Coordinates of C-alpha atoms and ligand atoms in Angstrom, one line a residue:
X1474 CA 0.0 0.0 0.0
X1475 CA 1.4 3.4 -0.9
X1476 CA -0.3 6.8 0.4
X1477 CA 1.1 10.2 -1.2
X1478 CA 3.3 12.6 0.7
X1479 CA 4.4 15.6 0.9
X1480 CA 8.0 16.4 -0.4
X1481 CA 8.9 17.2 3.4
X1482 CA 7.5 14.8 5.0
X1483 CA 9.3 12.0 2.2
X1484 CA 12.3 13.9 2.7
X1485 CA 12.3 13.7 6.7
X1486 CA 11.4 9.8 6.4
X1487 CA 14.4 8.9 4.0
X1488 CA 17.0 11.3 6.4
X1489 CA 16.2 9.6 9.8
X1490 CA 15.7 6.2 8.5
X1491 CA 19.1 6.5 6.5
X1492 CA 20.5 7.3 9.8
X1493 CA 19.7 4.1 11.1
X1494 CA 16.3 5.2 13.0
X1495 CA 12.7 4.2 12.6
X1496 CA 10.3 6.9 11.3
X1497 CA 6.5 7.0 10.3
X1498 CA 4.2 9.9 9.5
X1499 CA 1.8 9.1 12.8
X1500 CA -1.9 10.4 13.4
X1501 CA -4.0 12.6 11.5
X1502 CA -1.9 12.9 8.8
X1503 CA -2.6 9.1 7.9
X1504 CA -6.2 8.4 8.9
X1505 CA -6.7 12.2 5.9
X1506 CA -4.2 10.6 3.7
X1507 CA -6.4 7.1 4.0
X1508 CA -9.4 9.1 3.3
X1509 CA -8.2 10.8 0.4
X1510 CA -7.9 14.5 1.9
X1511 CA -5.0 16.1 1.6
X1512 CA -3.5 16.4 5.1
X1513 CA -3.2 19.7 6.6
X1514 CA 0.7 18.8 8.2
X1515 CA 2.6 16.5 8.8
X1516 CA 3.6 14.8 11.9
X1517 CA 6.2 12.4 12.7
X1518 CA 7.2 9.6 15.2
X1519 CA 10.7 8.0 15.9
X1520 CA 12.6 5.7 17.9
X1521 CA 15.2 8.9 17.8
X1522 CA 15.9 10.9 21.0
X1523 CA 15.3 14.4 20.5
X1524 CA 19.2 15.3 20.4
X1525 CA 19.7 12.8 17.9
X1526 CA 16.4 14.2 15.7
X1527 CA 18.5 17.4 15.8
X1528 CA 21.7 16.1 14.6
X1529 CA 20.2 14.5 11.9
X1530 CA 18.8 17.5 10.8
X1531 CA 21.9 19.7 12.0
X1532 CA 22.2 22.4 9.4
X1533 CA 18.7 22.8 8.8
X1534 CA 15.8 25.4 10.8
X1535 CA 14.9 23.1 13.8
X1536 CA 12.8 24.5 16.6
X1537 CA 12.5 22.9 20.0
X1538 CA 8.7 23.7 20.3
X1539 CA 8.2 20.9 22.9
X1540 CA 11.4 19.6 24.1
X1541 CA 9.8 18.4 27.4
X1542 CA 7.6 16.1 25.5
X1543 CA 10.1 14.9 22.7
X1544 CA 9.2 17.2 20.1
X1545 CA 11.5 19.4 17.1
X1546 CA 10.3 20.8 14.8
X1547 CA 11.9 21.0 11.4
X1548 CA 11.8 23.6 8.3
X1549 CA 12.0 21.1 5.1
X1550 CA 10.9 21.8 1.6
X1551 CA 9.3 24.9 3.3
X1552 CA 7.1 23.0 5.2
X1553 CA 7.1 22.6 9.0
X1554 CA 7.5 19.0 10.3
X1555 CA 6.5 18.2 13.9
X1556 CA 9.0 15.0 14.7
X1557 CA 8.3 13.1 18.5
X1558 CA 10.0 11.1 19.9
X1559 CA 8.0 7.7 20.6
X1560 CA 6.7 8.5 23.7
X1561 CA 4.4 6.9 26.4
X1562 CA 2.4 9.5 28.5
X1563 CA 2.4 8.9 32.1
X1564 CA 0.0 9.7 35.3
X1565 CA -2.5 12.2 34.4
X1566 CA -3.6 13.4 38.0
X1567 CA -5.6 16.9 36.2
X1568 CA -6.9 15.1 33.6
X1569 CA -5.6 18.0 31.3
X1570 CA -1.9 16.9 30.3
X1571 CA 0.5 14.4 31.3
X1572 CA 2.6 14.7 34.7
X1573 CA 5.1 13.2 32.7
X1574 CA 6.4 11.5 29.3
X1575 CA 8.4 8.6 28.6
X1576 CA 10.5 8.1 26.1
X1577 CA 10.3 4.3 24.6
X1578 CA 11.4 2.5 21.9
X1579 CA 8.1 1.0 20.6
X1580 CA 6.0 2.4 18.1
X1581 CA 3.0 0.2 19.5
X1582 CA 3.4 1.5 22.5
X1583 CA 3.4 5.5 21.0
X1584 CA 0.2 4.3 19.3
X1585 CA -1.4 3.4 22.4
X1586 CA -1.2 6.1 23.6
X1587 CA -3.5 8.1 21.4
X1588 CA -7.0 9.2 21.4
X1589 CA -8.8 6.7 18.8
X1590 CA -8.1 4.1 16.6
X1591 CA -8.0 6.3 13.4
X1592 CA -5.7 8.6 14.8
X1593 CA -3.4 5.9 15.8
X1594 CA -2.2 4.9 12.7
X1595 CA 1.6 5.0 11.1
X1596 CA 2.6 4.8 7.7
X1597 CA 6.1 4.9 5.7
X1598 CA 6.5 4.3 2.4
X1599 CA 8.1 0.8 1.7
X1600 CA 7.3 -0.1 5.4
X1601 CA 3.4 -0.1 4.4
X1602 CA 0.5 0.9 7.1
X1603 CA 1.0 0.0 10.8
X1604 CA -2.1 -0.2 12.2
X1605 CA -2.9 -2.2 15.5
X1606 CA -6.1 -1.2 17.0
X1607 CA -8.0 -1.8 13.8
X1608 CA -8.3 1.6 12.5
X1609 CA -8.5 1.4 9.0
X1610 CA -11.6 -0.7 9.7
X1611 CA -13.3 2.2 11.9
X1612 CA -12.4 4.6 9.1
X1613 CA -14.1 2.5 6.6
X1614 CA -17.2 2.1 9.2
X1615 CA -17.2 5.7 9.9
X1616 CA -16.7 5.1 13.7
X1617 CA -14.5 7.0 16.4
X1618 CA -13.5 4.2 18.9
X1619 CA -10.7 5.0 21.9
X1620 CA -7.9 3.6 21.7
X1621 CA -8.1 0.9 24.9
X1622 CA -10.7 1.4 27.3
X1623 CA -12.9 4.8 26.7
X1624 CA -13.4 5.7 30.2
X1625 CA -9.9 5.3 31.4
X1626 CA -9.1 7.6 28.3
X1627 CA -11.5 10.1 28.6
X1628 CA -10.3 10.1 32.8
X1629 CA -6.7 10.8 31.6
X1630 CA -7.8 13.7 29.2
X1631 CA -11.3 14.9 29.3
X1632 CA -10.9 16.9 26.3
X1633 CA -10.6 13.5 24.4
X1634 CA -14.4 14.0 24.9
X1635 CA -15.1 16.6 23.1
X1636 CA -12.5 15.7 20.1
X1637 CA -14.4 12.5 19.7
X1638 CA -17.2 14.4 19.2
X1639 CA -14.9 17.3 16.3
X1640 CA -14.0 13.8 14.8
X1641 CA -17.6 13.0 14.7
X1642 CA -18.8 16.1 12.9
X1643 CA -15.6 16.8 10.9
X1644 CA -15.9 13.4 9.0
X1645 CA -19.4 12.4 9.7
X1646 CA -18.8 9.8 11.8
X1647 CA -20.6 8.6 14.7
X1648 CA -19.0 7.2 17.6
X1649 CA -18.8 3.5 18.8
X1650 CA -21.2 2.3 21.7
X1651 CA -18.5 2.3 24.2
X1652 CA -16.6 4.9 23.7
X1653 CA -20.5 6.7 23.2
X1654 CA -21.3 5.4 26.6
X1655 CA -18.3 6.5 28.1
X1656 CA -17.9 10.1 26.5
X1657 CA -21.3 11.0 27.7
X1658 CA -20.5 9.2 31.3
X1659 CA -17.5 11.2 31.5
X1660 CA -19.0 14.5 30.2
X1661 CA -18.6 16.1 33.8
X1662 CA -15.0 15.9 33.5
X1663 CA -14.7 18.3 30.7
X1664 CA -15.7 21.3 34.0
X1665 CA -12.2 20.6 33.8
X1666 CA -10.5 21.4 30.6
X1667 CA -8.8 24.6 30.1
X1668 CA -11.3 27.2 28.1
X1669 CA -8.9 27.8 25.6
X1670 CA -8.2 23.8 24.5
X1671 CA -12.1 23.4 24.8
X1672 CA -12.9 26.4 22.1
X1673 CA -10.1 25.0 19.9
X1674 CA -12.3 22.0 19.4
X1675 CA -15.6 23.3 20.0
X1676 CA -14.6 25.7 16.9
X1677 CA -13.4 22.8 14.8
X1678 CA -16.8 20.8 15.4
X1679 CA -19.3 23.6 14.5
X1680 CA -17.2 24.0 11.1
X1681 CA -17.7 20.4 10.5
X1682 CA -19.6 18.7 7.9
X1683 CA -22.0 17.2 10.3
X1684 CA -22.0 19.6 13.3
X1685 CA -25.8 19.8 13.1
X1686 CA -26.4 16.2 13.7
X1687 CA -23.7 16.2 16.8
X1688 CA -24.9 19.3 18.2
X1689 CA -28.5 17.2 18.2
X1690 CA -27.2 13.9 19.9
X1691 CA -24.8 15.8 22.3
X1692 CA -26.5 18.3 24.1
X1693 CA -25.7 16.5 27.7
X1694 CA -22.5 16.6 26.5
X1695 CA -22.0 20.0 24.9
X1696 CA -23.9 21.4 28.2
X1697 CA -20.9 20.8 30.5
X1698 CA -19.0 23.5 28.7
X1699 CA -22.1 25.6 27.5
X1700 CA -24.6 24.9 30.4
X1701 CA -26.5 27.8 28.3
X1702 CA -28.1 25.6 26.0
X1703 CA -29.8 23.2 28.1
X1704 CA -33.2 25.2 28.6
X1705 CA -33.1 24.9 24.7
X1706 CA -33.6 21.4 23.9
X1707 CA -37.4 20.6 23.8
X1708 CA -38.3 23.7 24.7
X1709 CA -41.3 23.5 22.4
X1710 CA -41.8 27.6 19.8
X1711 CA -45.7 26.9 20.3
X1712 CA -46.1 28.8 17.4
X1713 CA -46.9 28.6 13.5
X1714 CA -43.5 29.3 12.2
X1715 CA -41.5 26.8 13.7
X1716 CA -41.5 23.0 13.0
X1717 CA -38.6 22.2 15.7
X1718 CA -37.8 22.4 19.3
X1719 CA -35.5 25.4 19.4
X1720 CA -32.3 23.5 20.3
X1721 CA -33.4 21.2 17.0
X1722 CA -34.1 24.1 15.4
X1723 CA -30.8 25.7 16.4
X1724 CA -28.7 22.6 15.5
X1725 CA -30.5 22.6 11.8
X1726 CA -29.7 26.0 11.5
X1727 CA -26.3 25.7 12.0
X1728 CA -25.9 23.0 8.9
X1729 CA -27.4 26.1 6.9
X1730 CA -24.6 28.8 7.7
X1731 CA -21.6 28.1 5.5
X1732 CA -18.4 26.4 7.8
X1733 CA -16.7 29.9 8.7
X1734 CA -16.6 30.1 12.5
X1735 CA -18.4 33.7 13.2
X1736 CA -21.3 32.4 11.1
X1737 CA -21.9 29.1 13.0
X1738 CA -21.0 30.4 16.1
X1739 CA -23.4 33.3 15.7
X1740 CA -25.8 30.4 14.8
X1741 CA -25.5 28.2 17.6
X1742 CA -26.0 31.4 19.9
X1743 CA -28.8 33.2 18.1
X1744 CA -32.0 31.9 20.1
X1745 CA -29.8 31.1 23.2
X1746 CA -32.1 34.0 24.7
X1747 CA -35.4 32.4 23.8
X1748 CA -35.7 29.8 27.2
X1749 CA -35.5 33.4 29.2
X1750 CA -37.7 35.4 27.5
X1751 CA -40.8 32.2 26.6
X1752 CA -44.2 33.8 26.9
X1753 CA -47.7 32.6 25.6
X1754 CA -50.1 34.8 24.4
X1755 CA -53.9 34.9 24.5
X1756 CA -54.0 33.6 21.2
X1757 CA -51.9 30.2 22.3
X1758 CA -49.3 31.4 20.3
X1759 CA -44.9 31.0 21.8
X1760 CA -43.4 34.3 21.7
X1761 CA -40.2 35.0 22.6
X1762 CA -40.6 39.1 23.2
X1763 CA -36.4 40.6 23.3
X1764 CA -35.0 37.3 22.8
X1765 CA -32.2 38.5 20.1
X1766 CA -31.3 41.2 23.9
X1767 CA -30.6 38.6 26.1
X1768 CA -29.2 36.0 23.4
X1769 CA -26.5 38.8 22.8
X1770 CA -26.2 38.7 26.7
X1771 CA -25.5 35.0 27.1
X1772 CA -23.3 35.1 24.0
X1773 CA -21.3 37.5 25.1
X1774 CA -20.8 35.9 28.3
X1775 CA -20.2 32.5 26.8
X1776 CA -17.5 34.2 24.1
X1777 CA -15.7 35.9 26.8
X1778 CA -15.9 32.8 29.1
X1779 CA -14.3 30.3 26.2
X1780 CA -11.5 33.2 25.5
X1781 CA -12.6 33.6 21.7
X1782 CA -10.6 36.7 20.4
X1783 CA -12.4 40.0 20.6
X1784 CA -13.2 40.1 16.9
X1785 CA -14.6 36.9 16.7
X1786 CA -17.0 37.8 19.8
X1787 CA -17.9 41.6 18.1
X1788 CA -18.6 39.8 14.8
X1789 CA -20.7 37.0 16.6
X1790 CA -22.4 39.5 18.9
X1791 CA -23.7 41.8 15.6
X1792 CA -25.0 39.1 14.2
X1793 CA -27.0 37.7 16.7
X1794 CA -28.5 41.1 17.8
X1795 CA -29.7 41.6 14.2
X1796 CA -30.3 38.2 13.4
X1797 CA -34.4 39.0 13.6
X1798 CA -34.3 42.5 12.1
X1799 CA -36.7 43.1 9.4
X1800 CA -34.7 44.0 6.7
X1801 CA -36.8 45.9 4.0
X1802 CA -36.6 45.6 0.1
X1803 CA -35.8 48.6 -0.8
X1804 CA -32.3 50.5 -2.4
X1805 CA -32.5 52.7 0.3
X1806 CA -33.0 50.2 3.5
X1807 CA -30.4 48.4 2.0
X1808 CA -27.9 51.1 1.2
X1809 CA -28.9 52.1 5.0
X1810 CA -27.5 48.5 6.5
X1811 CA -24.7 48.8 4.3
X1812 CA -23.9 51.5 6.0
X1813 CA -24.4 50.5 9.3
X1814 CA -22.7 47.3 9.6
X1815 CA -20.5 47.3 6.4
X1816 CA -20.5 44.7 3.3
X1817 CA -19.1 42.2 5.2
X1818 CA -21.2 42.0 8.2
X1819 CA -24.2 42.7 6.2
X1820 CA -23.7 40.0 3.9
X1821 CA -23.0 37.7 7.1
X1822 CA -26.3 38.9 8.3
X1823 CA -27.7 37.6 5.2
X1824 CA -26.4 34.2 5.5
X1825 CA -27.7 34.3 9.4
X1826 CA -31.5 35.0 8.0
X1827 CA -31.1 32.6 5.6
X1828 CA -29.8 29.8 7.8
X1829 CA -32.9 30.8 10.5
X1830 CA -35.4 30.6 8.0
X1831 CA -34.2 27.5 6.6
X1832 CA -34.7 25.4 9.8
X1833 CA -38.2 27.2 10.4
X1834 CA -41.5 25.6 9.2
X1835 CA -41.3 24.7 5.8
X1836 CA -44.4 27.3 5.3
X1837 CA -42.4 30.4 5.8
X1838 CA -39.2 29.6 4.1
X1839 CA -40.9 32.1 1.5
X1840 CA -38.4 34.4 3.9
X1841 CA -35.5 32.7 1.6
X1842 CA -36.5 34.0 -1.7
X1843 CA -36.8 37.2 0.8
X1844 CA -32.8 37.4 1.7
X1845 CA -32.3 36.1 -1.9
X1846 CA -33.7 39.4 -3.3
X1847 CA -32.0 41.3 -0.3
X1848 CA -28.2 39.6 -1.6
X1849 CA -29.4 40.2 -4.9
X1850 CA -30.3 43.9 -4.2
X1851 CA -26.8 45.1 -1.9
X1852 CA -24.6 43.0 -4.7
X1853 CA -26.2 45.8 -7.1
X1854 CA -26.3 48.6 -4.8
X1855 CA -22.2 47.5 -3.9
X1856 CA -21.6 47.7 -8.0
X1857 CA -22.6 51.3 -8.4
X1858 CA -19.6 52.2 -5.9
X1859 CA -22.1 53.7 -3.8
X1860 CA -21.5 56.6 -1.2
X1861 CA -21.9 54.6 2.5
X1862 CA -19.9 56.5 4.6
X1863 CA -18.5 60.2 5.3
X1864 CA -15.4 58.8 3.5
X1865 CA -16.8 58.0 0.2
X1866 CA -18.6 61.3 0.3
X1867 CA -17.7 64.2 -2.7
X1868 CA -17.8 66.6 0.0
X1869 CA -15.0 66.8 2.7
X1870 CA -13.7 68.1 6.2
X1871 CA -11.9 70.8 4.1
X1872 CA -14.4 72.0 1.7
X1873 CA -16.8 72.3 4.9
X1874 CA -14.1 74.2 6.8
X1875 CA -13.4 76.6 4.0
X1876 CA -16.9 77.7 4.2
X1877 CA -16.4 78.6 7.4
X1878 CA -17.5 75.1 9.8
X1879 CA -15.3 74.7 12.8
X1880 CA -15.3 71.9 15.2
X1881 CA -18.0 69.2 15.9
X1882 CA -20.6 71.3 13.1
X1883 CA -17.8 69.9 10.5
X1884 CA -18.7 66.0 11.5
X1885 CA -22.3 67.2 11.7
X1886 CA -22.9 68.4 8.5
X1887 CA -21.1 65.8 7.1
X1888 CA -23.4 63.2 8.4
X1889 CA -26.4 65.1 7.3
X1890 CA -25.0 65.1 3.8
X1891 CA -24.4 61.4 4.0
X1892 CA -28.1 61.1 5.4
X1893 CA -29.6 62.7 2.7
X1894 CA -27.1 60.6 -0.3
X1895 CA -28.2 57.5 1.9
X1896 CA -32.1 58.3 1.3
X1897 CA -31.5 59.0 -2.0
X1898 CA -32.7 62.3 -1.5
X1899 CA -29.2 63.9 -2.8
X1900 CA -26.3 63.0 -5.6
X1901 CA -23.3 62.5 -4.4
X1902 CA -21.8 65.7 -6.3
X1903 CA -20.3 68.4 -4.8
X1904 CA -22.5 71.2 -5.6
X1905 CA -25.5 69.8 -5.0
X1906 CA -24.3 69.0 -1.5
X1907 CA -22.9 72.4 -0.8
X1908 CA -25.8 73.9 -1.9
X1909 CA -28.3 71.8 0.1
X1910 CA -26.1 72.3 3.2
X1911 CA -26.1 75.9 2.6
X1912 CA -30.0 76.2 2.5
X1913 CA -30.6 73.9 5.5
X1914 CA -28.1 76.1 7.7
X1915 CA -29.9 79.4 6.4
X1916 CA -33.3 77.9 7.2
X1917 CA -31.9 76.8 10.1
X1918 CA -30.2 80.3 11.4
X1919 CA -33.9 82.1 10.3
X1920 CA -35.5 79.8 12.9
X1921 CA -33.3 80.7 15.8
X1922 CA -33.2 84.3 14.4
X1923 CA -36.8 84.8 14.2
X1924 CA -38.3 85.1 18.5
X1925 CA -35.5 87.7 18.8
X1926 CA -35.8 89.0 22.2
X1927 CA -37.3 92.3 22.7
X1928 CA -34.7 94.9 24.0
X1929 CA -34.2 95.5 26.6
X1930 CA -35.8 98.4 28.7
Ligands
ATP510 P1 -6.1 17.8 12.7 O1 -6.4 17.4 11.3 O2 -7.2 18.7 13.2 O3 -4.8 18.4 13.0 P2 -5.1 15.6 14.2 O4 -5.6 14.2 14.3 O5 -3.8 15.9 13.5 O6 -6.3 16.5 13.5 P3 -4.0 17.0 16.4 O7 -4.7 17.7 17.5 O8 -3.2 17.7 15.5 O9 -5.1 16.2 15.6 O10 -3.2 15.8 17.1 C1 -2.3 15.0 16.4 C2 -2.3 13.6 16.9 O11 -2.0 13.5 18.2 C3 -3.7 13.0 16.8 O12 -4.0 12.4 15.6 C4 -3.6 11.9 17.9 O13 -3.0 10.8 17.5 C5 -2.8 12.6 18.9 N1 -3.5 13.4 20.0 C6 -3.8 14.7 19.9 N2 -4.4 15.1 21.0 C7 -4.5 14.0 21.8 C8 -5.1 13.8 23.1 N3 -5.7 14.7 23.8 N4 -5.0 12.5 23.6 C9 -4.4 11.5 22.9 N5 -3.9 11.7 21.7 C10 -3.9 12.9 21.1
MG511 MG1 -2.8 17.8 13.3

């Protein structure tokens, strides 16, 4: 069996086996290679001790990124190579990283330590596939297994929990009953995990292929780290528009957003608000009164909690307080959220209205043909290089000040102007700015002229 690889990777292989060591590309480089996707990097095991990965590739960029725990990195072909040593991890008493590694001189025994059977797999060309805990059969049954027994793994290393579940919704996989059982028995543990280790995976999973269908199954899990949802699943809309529960209706959601982490995350959060803000009306009818308010509050809270960067959490939060504005057809209206939020975000808004309305009842997914027209519309408005801020205006700071504005009347009055070119009430030309500006500020002074006081005695 031959799998293809990358000139850096071949390259490292041939210079540390020609040395006399043994060497495989190891983990998630093989199980993508196996499943035909081009892996992402590269990383390698061997029966070399860190020094003697060095000297081997003496001469060339080497970084020590993780001496402690057997690991150079290496600059070949322009690629960076992540070479271990074999290693065996030892006592994890925090069930967050190992007190300790061991070197050994087993590749079985590197193997066994790792998370699940399709991440546990070697391979070097000429040497074949090593593969001892069956996991080019899970990969061909779709199934994340642990490697050994589930529970003791996920005891050692909680997060393993919540990568089984990435794993799941990256490939579409589901997991195996055991290591099901165990990941759900052990959810608790993930209270545990370090925020930022948590949202690296928690990121990777909602960008997977089938992170609606995990986000359905898991909830029990996924509430350990965002306790936030919980009043979501079941929680019946008791209304016309929606066919789900609101956590369903959440998860289905999210499948409709494309994979680009502000837009599912923004997703996920959107009706996190609703359990709080649940009212019935006379009529029967679920309303949910303020909910995108307090879903922006929980968000935020949540964002901040899991240490996403601050842009991410801004981008999320905008989308989830507008996520249920009524966004008018018109040139104007348009040009006016253009404005407001910018192409970018108003296009991600888009995508948010179109992702809610595809997971509501089939009957109002007229709204898509609704955010179709709206795309449709700010794509044209966009083409005309329109005027949507004070920037793109043809007046400026100096023409305004050469007429005699000082100070805060300068910002003003270029607002005004951008008001009016907004409404479509004014051309963006220059003279027929000035010359509205300089009617509305004579109107304006023969107003505060007019009640002149009467002199005094
Ligand atoms: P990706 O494609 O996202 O990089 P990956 O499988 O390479 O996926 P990494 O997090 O880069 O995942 O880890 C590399 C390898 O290290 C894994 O394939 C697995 O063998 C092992 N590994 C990573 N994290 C753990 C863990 N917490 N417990 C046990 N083994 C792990
Ligand atoms: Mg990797």
């Amino acid at each position: 069996m031959t799998l293809p690889l990358s000139p850096g990777a071949a390259k490292a292989l041939v210079l540390l086996r020609g040395a006399g060591y043994e060497a495989w590309i190891v983990g998630g480089c093989v199980r993508d290679a196996l499943l035909g996707l081009a892996p992402k990097d590269y990383d390698l095991a061997t029966s070399a001790l860190p020094e003697q990965t060095k000297a081997v590739f003496a001469g060339r960029p080497v970084v020590e990124t993780g001496l402690r725990h057997g690991t150079v990195t290496v600059l070949l072909e322009g690629e960076p190579l992540e070479i271990t040593t074999y290693r065996v991890d030892g006592a994890y008493s925090d069930a967050r990283h190992p007190d300790e590694v061991t070197f050994t001189r087993s590749l079985r025994e590197d193997a066994a330590r790792r998370d699940f059977t399709i991440n546990a797999m070697a391979y070097a060309p000429g040497a074949g596939l090593q593969d001892f805990f069956g996991g080019r059969e899970d990969l061909a049954q779709g199934l994340i297994r642990a490697v050994g027994t589930a529970e003791r793994r996920f005891r050692e290393d909680a997060l393993r929990i919540l990568r089984a579940l990435r794993f799941a919704a990256v490939l579409d996989f589901t997991l195996e009953g055991e290591t099901d059982r165990a990941a759900r028995a052990c959810a608790p543990l993930l209270a545990g995990v370090s925020a930022e280790r948590v949202s690296g995976e928690l990121s990777k999973l909602l960008c997977g292929k089938a992170a609606g269908r995990v986000l359905r199954e898991y909830p029990d899990v996924l509430g350990v780290v965002l306790p936030e949802i919980l009043p979501m699943v079941g929680l019946d809309h008791r209304n016309a528009y929606h066919c789900y529960d609101v956590w369903t209706h959440t998860a289905v959601a999210v499948d409709h957003v494309p994979p680009e982490l502000p837009l599912r995350l923004a997703m996920l959060l959107h009706d996190i608000g609703k359990p709080d803000t649940f009212s019935l009306g006379e009529d029967g009818q679920g309303h949910f009164y303020g909910h995108p308010r307090r879903s922006v509050e929980l968000a935020e809270k949540i964002l901040t909690r899991l240490r996403f960067p601050r842009r991410t959490r801004e981008r999320v939060l905008t989308l989830v307080r507008y996520h249920d504005a009524v966004l008018e057809e018109t040139p104007q209206r348009v040009r006016r959220w253009l404005n407001k939020l910018g192409p970018e975000a108003f296009f991600d808004l888009l995508a948010i209205q179109w992702g809610d309305a595809s997971a509501q009842a089939p009957a109002y997914c007229t709204r898509l043909d609704h955010v179709r027209r709206l795309e449709t519309m700010a794509r044209q408005e966009l083409a005309q290089a329109p005027c949507l801020t004070v920037r793109d205006l043809a007046v400026g700071g100096e023409d305004l000040l050469a007429r005699g504005y000082r100070g805060p009347a300068v910002g003003e009055a270029l607002r005004a102007l951008l008001d009016q070119v907004l409404a479509g009430a004014l051309p963006n030309e220059k003279t027929p700015l000035l010359q509205w500006l300089a009617r509305r500020d004579a109107e304006k002074r023969e107003k505060t002229e007019l009640p002149k006081a009467p002199p005094r005695p």
